[in-house]
Coordinates of C-alpha atoms and ligand atoms in Angstrom, one line a residue:
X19 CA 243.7 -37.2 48.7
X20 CA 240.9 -38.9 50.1
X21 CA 237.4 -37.4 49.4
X22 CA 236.5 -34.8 52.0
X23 CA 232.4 -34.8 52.6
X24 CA 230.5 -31.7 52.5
X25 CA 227.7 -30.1 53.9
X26 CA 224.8 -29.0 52.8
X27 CA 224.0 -25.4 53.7
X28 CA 221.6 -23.1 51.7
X29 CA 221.4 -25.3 48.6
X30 CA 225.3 -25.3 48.2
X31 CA 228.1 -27.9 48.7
X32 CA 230.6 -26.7 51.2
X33 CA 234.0 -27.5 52.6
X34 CA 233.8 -27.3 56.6
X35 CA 236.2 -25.4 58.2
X36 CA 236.2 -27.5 61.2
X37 CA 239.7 -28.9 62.5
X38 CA 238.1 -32.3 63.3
X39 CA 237.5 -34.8 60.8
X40 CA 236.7 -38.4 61.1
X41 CA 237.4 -41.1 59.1
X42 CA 234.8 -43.3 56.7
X43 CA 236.1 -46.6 56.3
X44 CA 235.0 -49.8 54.0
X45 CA 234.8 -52.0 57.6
X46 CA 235.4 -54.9 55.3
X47 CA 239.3 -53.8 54.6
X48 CA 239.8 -50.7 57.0
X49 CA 240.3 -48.5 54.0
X50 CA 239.5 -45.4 54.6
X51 CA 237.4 -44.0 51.9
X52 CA 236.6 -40.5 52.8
X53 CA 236.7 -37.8 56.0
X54 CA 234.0 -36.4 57.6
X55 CA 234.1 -33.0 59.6
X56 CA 232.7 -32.3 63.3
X57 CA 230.7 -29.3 61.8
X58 CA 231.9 -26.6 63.8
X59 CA 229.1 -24.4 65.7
X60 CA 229.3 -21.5 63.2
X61 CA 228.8 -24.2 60.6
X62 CA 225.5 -25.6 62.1
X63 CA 224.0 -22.4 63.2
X64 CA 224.3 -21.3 59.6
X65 CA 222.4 -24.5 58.8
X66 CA 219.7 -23.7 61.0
X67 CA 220.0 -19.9 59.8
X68 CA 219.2 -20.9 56.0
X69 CA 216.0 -23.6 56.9
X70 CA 215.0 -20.9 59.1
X71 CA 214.7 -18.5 56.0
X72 CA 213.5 -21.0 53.6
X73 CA 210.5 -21.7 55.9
X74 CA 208.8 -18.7 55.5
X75 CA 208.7 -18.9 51.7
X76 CA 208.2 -22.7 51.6
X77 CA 205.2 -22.5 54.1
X78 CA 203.5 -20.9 51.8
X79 CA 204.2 -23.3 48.8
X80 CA 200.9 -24.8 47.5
X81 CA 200.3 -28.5 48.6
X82 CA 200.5 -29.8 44.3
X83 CA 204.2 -28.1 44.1
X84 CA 205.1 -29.8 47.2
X85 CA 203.9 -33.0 46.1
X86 CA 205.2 -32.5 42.7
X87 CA 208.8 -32.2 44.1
X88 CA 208.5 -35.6 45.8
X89 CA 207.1 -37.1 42.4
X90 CA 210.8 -36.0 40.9
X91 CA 212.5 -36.9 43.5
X92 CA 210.9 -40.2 43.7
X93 CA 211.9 -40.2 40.2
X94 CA 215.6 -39.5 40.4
X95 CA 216.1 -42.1 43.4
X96 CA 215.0 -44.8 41.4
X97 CA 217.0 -44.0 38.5
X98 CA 219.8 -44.3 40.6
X99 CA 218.9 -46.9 42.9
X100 CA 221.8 -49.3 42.3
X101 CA 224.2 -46.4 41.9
X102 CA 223.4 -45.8 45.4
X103 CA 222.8 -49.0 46.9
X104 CA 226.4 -49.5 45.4
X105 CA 227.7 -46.6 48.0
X106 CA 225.5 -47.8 50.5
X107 CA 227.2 -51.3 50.1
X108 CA 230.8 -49.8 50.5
X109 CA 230.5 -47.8 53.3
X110 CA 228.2 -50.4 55.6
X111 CA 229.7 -53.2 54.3
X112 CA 226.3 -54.9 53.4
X113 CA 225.4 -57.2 50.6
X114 CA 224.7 -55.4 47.7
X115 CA 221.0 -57.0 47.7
X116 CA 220.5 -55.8 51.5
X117 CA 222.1 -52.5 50.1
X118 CA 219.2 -52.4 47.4
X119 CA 216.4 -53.1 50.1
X120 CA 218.0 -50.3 52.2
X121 CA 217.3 -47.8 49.8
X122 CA 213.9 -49.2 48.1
X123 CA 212.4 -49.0 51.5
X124 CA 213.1 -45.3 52.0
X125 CA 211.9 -44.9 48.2
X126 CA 208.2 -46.4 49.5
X127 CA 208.7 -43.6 52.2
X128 CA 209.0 -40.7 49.3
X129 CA 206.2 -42.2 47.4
X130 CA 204.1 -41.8 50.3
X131 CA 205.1 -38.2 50.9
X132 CA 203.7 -37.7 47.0
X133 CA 200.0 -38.3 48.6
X134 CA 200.6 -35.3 51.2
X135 CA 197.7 -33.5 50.1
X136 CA 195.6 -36.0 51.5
X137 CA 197.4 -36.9 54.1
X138 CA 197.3 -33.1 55.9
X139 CA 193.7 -33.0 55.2
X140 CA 191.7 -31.5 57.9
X141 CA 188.0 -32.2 59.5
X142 CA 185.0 -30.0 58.8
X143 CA 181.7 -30.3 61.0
X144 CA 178.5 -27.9 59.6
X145 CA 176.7 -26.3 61.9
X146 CA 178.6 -26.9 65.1
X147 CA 175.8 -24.3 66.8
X148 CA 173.3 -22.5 64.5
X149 CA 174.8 -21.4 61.7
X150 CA 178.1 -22.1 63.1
X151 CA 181.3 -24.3 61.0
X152 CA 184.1 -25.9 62.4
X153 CA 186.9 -26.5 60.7
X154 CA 190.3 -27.4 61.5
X155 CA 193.7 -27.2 59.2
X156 CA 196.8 -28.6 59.4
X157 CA 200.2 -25.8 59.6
X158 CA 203.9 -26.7 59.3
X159 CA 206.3 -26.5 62.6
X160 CA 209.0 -25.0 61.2
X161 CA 213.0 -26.1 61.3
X162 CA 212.8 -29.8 61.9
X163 CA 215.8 -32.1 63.1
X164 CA 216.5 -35.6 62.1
X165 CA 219.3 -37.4 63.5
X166 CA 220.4 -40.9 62.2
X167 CA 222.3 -44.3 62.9
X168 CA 224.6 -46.0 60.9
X169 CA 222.6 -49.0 60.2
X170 CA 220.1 -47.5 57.4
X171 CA 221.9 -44.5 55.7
X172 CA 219.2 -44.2 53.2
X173 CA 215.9 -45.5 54.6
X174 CA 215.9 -44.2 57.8
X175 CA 217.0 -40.7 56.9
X176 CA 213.9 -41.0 54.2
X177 CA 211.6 -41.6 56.8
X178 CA 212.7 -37.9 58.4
X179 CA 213.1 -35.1 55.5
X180 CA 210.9 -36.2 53.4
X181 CA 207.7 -36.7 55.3
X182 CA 208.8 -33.1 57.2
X183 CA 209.7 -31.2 54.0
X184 CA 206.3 -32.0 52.2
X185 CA 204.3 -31.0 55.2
X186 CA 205.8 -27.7 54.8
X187 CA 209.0 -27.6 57.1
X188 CA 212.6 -27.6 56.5
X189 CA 214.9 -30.0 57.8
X190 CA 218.5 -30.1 59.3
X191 CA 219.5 -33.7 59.2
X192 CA 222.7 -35.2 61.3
X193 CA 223.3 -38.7 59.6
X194 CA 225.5 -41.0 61.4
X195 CA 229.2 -40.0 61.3
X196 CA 230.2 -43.6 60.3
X197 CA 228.2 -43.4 56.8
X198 CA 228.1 -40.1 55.6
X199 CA 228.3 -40.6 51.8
X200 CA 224.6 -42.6 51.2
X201 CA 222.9 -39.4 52.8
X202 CA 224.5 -36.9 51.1
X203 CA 223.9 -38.4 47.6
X204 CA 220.2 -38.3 48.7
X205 CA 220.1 -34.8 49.5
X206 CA 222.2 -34.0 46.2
X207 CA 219.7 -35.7 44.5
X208 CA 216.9 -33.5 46.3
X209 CA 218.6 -30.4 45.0
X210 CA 218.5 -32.4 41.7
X211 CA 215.0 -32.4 42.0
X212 CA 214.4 -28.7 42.3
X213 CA 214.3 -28.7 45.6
X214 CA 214.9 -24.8 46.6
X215 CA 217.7 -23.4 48.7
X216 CA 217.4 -23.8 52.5
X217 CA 214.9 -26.7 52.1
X218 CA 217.3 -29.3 53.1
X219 CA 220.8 -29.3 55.1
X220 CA 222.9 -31.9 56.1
X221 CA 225.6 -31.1 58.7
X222 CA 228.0 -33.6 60.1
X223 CA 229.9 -34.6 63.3
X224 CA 228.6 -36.1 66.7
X225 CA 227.3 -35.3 70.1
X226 CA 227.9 -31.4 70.0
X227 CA 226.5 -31.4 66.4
X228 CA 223.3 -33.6 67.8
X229 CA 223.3 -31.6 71.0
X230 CA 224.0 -27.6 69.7
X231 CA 220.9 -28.9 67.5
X232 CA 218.4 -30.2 70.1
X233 CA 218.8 -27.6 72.3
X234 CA 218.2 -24.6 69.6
X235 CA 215.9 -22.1 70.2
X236 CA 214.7 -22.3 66.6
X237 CA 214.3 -26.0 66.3
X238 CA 210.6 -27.2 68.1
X239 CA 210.7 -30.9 66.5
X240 CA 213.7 -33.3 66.5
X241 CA 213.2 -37.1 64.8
X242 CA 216.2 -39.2 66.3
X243 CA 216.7 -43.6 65.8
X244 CA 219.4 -44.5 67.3
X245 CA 220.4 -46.5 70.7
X246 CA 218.5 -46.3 74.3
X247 CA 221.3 -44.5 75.4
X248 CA 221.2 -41.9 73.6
X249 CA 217.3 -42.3 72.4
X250 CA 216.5 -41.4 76.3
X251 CA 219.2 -38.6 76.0
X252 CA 217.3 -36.8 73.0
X253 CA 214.0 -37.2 74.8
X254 CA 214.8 -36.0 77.9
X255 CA 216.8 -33.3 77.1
X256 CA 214.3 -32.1 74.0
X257 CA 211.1 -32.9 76.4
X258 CA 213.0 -30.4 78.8
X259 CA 213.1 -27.6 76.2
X260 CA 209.6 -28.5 75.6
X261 CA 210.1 -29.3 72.0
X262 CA 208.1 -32.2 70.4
X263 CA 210.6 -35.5 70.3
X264 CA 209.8 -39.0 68.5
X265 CA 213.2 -41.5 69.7
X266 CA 212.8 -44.6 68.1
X267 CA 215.7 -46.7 70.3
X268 CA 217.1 -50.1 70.3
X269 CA 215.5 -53.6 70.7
X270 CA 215.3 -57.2 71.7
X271 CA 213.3 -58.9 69.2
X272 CA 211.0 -62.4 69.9
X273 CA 210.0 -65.0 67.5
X274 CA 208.0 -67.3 68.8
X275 CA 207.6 -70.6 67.0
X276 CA 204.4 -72.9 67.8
X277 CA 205.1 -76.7 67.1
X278 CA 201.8 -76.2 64.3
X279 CA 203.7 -73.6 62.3
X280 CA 205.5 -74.6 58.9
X281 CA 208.6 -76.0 59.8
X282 CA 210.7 -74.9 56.7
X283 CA 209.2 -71.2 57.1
X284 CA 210.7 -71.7 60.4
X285 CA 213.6 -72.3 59.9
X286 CA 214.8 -70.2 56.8
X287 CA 213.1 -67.0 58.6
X288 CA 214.6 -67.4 61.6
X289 CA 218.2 -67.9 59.6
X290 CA 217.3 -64.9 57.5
X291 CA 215.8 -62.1 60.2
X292 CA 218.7 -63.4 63.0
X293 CA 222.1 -62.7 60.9
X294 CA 220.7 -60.6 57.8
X295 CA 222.7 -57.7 57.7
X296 CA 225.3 -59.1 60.5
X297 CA 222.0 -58.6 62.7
X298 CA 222.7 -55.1 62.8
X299 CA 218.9 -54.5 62.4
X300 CA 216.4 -53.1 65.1
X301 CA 214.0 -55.5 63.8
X302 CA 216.6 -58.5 63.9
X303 CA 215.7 -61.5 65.6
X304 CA 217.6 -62.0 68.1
X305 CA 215.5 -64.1 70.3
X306 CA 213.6 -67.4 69.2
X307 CA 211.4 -68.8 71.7
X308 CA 210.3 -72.8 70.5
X309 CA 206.9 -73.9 72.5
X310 CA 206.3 -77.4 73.5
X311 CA 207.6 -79.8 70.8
X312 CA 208.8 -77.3 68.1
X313 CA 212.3 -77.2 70.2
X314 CA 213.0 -80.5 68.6
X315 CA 214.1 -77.9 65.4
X316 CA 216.4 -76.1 67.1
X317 CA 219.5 -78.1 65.6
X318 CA 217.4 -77.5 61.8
X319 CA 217.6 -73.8 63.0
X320 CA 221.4 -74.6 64.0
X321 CA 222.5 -76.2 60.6
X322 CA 220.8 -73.5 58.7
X323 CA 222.8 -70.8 60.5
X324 CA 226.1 -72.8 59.8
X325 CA 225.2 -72.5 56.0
X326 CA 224.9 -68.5 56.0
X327 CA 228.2 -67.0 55.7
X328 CA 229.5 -63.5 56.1
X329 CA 231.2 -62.0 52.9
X330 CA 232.1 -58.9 51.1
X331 CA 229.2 -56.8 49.9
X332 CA 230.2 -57.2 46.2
X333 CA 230.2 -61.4 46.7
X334 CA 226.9 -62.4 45.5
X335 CA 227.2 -65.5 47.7
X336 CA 227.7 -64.0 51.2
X337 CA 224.8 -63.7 52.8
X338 CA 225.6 -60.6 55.3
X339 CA 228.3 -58.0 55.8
X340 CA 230.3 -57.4 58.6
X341 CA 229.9 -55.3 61.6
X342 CA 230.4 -51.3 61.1
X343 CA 233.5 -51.2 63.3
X344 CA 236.4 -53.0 65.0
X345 CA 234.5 -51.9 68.5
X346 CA 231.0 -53.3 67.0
X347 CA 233.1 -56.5 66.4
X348 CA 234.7 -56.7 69.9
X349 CA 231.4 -55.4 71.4
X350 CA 229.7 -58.9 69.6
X351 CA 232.6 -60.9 70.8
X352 CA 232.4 -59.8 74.5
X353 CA 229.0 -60.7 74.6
X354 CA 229.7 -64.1 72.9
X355 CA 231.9 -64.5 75.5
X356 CA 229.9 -63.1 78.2
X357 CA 226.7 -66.1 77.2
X358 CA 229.6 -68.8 77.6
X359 CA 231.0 -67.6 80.9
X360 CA 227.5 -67.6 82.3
X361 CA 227.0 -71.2 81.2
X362 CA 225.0 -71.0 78.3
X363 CA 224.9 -73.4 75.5
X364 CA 226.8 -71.9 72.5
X365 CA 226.1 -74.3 70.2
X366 CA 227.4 -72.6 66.9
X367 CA 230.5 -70.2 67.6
X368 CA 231.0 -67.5 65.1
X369 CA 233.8 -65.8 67.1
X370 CA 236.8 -66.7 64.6
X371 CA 235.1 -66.8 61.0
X372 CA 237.1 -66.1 58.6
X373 CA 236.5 -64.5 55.3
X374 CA 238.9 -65.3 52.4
X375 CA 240.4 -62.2 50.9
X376 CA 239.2 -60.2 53.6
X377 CA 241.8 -60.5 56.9
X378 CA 241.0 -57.3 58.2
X379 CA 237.4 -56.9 58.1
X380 CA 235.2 -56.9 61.3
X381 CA 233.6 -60.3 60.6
X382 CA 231.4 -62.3 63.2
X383 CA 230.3 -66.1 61.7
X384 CA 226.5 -66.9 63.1
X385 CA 226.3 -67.9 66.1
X386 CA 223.7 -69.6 68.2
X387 CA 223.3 -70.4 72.3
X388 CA 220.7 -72.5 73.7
X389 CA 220.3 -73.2 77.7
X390 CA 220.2 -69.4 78.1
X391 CA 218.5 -67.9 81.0
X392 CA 217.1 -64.5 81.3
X393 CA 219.0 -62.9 83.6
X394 CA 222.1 -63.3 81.6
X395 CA 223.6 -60.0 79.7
X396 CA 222.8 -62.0 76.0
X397 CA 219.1 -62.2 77.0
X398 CA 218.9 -58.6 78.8
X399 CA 220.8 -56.6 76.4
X400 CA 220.9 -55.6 72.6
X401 CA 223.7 -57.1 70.9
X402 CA 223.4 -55.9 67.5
X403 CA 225.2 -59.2 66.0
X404 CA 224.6 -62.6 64.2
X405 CA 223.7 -64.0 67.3
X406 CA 220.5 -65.8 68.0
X407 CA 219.3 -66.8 71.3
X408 CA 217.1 -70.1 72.1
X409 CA 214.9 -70.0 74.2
X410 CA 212.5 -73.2 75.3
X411 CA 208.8 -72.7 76.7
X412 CA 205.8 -74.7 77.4
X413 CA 202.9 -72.7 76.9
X414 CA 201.9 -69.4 74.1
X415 CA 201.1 -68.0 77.7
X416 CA 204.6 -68.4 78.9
X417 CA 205.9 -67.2 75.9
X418 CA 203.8 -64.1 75.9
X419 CA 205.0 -63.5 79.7
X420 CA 208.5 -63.5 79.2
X421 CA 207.9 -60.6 76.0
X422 CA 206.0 -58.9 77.9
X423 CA 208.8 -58.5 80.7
X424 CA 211.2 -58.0 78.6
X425 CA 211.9 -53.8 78.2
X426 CA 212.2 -53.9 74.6
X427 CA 209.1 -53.5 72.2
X428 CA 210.2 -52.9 68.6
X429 CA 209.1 -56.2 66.8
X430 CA 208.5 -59.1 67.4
X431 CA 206.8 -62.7 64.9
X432 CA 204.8 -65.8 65.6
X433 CA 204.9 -68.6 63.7
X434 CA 201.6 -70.4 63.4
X435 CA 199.2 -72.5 61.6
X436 CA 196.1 -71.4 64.4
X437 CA 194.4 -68.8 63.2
X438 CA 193.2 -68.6 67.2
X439 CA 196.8 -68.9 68.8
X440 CA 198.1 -65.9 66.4
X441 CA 194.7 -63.6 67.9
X442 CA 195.6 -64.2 70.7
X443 CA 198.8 -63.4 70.4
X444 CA 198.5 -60.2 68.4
X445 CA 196.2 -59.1 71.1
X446 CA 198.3 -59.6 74.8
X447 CA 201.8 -59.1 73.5
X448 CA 202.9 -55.6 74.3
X449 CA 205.0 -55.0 71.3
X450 CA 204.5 -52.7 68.8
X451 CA 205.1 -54.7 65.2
X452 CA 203.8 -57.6 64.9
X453 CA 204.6 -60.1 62.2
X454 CA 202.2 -63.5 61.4
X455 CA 204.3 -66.2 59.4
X456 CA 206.0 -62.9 58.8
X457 CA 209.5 -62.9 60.3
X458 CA 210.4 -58.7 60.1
X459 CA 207.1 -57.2 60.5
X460 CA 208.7 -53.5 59.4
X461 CA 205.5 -51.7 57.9
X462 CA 205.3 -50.1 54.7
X463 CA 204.5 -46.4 55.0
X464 CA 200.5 -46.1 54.6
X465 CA 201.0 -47.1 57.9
X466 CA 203.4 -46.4 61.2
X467 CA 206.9 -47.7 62.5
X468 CA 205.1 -48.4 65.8
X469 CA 207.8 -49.5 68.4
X470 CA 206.7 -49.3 72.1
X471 CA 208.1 -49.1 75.8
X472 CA 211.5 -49.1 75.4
X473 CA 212.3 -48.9 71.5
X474 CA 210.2 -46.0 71.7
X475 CA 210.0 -42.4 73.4
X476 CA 207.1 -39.9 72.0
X477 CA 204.2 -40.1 70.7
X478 CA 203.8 -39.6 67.1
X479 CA 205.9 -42.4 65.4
X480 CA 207.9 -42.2 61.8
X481 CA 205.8 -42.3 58.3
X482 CA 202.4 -43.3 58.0
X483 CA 199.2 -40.7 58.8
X484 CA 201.6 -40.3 62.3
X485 CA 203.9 -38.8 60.6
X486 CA 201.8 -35.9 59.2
X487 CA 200.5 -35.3 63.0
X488 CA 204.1 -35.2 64.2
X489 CA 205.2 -33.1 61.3
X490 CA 202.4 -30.6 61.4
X491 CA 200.5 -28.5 63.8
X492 CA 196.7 -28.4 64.0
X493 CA 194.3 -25.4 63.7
X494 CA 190.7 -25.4 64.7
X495 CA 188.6 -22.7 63.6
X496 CA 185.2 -22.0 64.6
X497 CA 183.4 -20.0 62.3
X498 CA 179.9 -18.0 61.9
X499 CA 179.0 -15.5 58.9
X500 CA 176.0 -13.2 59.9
X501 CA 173.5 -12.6 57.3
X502 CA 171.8 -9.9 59.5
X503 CA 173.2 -7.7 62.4
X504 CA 170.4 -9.1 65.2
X505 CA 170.8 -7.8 68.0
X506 CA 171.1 -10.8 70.4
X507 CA 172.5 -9.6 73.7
X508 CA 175.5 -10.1 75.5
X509 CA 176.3 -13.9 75.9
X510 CA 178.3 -14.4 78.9
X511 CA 178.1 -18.2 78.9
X512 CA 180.4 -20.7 77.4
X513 CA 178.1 -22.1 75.4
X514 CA 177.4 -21.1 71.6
X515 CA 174.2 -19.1 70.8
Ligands
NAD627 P1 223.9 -44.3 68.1 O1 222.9 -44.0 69.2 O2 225.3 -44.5 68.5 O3 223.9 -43.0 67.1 C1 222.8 -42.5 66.5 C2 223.0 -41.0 66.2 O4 223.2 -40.3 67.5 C3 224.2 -40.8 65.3 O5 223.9 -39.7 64.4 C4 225.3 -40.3 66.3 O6 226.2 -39.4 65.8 C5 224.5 -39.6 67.4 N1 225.1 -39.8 68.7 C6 225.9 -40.8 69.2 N2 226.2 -40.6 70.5 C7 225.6 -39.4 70.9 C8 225.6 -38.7 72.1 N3 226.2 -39.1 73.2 N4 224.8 -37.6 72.1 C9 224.2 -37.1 71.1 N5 224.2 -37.8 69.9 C10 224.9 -38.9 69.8 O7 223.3 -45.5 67.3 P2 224.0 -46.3 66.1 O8 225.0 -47.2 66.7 O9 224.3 -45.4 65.0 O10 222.7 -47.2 65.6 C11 222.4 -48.5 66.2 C12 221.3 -48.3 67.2 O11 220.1 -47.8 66.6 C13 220.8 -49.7 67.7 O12 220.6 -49.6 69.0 C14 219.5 -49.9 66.9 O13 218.6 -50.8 67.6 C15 219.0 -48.6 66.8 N6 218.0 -48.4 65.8 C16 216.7 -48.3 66.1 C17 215.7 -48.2 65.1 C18 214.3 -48.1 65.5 O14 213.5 -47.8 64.6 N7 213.9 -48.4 66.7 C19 216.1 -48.3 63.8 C20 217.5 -48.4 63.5 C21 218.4 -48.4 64.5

């Protein structure tokens, strides 16, 4: 029988009762490789139930012993990084390398989570008035919620639980229905590491899962990534019950490449951050915008697409997966489509790769249009495929007009030898990540995943000191100590006597 995935409810592995399960399937064969239940609502008010309890006893767990259980975990996911990169692999379909990255960059995440002593440090001021402190301290929420996509079943859930757990919450994470297993070997290993009972659940299933969730009366913060749709969904309808919300949503990503910047940098990065990980990245590039004479590289940036081909996760030659689903892959085609019907250039057609050994996997080759304009639907939307978009400007100001009208403000790169042209840059374009010669700008976690405008809804981002504001509430005490009993009289001002 195929493997049935539990949840995780009060520190124990259980079997859902639900009646609805969906299957996990390798979307390079369609095997399916395990079911995954629609947590009924008994199931996930029992999961709210146990964090709930937990909480009170974990609130009061001294900052060290909180950090200390990151240190193990941190531990125990790198002494099985390749075990679970290797699940990640089979369930996403991406390269085993990919795979790897996937799960070292939520590692960085836990590492950072080990320094939360500092990091939930408050401010103190002597002698505010006369004899008067002020001091303010940072207090867990509660039962946090983190909700995740498909595309980064172990780094994106590690930005959520960990950051929310060693503040001094507990957590109730919904991963993505389509790639259950890589979280739930994370949270095993938490309960490896000592973590106690109620710390961490994971409950599975879809919208009523995400939704019975948000709207709780016991649940005042909820982390979501996931698409605009339903990134302005969570908002809203978490805003409404005036919990605190950070959506990080989807993107259209710019590279803009000067003609003074390194040509071969170019051109490998642009190959690399366009189809890496069947572009199914929100920090892909999806757009490359050549100014002035650096459009005479866009047949370099062509050929060097052609090379990259799509291949099973285990083949140490492929250089990306294929898309999660059948629907991803139509979803890619009908755009492909879409850019040719509205007269663009497609001047590299991945719609009918074809992968040896692999007839029924969701596979979409590289593909590249030129002449696009940008009112057409590959410009204005997210595509979430191998497919890169030219673009051809005059100016760094045009170039910095047309990102700054576009919705989207994830990432974005420049590609530069002028120290000047790359200031400037980094100073108009109204993007949050920003990358220099650096095509994925995705910071590491001393600092913030910063998307804006419309990758972005809230106002506390993921990891980084951000995280710890999000995560925590903050107390501000104002404090005297009175050596004599003076009588002083009544003070009926605002001020402080
Ligand atoms: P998705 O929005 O379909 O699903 C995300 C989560 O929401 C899943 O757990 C899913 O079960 C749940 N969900 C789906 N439909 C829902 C609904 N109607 N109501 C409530 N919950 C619902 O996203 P996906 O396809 O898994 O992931 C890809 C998207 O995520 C892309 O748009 C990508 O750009 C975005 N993304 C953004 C970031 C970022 O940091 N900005 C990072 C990774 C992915």
């Amino acid at each position: 029988m195929t493997q049935q995935v539990p949840l995780l409810i009060n520190g124990e592995m259980i079997q859902s009762q639900s009646e609805q399960w969906l299957p996990v399937t390798n979307p390079a064969t369609q095997e399916v490789i395990a079911q995954v239940p629609c947590a009924t609502d008994a199931e996930v008010e029992q999961a709210v139930e146990a964090a709930k309890v937990a909480f009170e006893t974990w609130k009061e767990t001294p900052v060290g012993e909180r950090a200390r259980l990151m240190l193990r975990y941190q531990h125990l996911l790198k002494e099985n990084h390749d075990e679970i990169a290797t699940l990640l692999a089979q369930e996403t379909g991406k390269t085993f390398e990919d795979a790897k990255g996937d799960v070292w960059r939520g590692i960085e995440v836990v590492e950072h989570a080990c320094n939360i002593a500092s990091l939930s440090m408050g401010e103190t001021v002597e002698n505010v008035a006369r004899k008067i402190d002020c001091y303010s301290i940072t207090q867990p929420l509660g039962v946090c919620v983190g909700i995740t996509p498909f595309n980064f079943p172990a780094m994106i859930p590690l930005w959520m639980f960990p950051m929310a757990i060693a503040c001094g919450n507990t957590f109730v994470l919904k991963p993505s229905e389509q790639d259950p297993l890589t979280p739930m070997r994370l949270a095993e290993l938490f309960q490896e590491a000592g973590a106690p009972a109620g710390l961490l659940q994971v409950v599975h299933g879809t919208k009523d899962a995400v939704n019975q969730l948000l709207t709780h009366k016991d649940t005042p913060a909820i982390s979501f990534v996931g698409s605009v749709a339903v990134g302005e969904h969570i908002y809203r309808t978490g805003t409404d019950k005036m919990k605190r919300v950070q959506a990080f949503a989807g993107a259209k990503n710019h590279m803009v490449i000067m003609p003074d910047a390194a040509k071969n940098q170019v051109v490998n990065s642009i190959a690399g951050a366009s189809v890496g990980a069947a572009g199914q990245r929100c920090m892909a590039i999806s757009v490359a915008v050549f100014v002035g004479k650096s459009r005479e590289w866009i047949p370099e940036v062509r050929d060097a697409l052609a090379k990259v081909r799509p291949g099973a996760w285990n083949d140490p030659e492929a250089g990306y997966g294929p898309q999660i689903n059948p629907q991803a892959k139509e979803k890619v085609l009908g755009f492909i489509q879409q850019g040719k019907d509205a007269g663009a250039d497609c001047i590299l057609d991945g719609s009918d790769v074809v992968v040896e050994g692999y007839p029924d996997g969701n596979w979409v080759g590289p593909t590249m249009f030129r002449g696009v304009t940008t009112d057409m639907s590959i410009y204005q939307q997210e595509i979430f495929g191998p497919v890169l978009i030219a673009l051809e400007v005059e100016t760094l100001e045009e170039a910095i007009e047309l990102i700054n009208n576009n919705p989207y403000g994830n990432g974005t790169s420049m590609f530069t030898s002028s120290g000047a042209a790359a200031r400037k840059y980094q100073h108009e374009i109204k993007v949050g990540q920003v990358g220099i010669n650096v095509p994925v700008p995705v910071p590491l976690p001393m600092f913030s995943f910063t998307g804006w405008r419309k990758s972005f809804y809230g106002d506390q981002h993921a990891y980084g000191k951000q995280a710890v504001r999000f995560y925590t509430e903050t107390k501000t005490v104002t404090a005297r100590w009175f050596e004599d009993d003076i009588d002083t009289g009544v003070n009926t001002s605002i001020n402080l006597k």
